[in-house]
Tab-separated table of C-alpha atoms in Angstrom:
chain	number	residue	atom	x	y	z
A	139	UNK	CA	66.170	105.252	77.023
A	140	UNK	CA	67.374	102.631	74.094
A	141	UNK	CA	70.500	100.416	75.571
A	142	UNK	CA	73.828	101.629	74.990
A	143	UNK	CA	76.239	99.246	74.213
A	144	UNK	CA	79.385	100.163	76.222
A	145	UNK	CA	82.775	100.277	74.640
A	146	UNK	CA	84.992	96.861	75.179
A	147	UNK	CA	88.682	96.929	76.690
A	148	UNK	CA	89.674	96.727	73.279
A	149	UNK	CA	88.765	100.305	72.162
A	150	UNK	CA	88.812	102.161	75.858
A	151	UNK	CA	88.806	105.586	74.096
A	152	UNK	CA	85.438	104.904	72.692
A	153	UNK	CA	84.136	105.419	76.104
A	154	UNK	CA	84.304	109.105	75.763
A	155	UNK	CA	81.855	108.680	73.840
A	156	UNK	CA	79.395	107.467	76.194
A	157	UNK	CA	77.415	109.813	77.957
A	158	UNK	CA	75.275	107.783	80.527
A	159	UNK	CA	78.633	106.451	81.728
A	160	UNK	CA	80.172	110.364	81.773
A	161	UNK	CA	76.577	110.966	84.486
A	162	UNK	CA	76.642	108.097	86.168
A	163	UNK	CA	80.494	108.833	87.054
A	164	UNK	CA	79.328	112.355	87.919
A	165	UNK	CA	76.282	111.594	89.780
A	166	UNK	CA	78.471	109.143	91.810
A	167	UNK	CA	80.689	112.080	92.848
A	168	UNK	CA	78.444	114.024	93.789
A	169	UNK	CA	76.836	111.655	95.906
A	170	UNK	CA	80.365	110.811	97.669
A	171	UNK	CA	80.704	114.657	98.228
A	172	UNK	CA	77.589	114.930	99.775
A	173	UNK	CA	78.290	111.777	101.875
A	174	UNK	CA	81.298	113.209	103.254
A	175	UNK	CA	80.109	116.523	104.008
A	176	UNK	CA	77.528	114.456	105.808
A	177	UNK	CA	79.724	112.692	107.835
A	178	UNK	CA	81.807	116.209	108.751
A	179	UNK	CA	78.326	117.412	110.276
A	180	UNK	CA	77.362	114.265	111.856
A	181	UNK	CA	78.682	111.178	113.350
A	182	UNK	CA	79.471	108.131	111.717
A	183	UNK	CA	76.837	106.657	113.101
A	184	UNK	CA	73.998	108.363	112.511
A	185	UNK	CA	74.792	109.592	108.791
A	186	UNK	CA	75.861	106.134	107.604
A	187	UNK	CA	72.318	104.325	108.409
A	188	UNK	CA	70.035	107.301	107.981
A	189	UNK	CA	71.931	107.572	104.300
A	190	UNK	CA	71.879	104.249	103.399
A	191	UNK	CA	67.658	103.831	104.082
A	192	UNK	CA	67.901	107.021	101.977
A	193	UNK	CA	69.176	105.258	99.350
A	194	UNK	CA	66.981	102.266	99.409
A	195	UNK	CA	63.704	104.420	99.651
A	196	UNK	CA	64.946	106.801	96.938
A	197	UNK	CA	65.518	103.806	94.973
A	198	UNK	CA	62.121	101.929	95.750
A	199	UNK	CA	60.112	105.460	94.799
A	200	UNK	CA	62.537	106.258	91.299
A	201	UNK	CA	62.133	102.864	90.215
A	202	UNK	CA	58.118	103.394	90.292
A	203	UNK	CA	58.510	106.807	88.645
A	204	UNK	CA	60.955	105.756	86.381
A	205	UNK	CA	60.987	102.240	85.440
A	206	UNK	CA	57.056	101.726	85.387
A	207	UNK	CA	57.261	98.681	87.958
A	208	UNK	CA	54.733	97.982	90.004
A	209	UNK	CA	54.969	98.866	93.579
A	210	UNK	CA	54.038	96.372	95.647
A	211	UNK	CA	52.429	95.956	99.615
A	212	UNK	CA	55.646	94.415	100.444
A	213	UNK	CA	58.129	96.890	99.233
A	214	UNK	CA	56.377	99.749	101.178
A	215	UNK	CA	56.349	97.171	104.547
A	216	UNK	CA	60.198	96.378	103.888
A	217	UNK	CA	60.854	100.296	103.173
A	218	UNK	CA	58.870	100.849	106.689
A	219	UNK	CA	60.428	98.371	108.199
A	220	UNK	CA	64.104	99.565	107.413
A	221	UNK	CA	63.236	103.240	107.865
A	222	UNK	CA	61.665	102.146	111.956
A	223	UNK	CA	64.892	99.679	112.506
A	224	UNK	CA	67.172	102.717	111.356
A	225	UNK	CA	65.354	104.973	114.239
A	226	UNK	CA	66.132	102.502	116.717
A	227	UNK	CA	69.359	101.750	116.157
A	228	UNK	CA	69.843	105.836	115.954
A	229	UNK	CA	67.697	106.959	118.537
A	230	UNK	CA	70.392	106.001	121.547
A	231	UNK	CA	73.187	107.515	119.537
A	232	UNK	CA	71.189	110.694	119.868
């Protein structure tokens, strides 16, 4: 995807314009819904951590797939790592 180059203060119409802002507003939203229908299912926490490592793996993974960067030893140790210290900290909450 080319950069965009996003609309200044001084013309804030022109930002109707711009459609990776328009998803990333959207996929934000959605994200908060799910995180709230999350947290009515589960407690605080539990969702918030498990969530959160969600995130960072999902992120880790997409910006392989997505992004073409290379995916190193250490970034599948820290992933581990997180992912194990999140089951600790929510396996007495349980």
């Amino acid at each position: 995807m080319p950069p965009r180059k996003f609309p200044s203060l001084a013309d804030p119409l022109a930002s109707l314009s711009n459609w990776p802002f328009w998803l990333g507003l959207a996929l934000y939203g959605g994200a908060f819904l799910f995180y709230a229908a999350a947290l009515a299912v589960f407690p605080l926490n539990i969702a918030h951590p498990v969530l959160t490592t969600g995130a960072v793996a999902a992120v880790a993974v997409l910006s392989v797939l997505v992004f073409n960067e290379t995916f190193h030893w250490t970034t599948i140790a820290g992933v581990v790592l997180v992912i194990v210290g999140v089951a600790l900290i929510t396996s007495k909450a349980a």
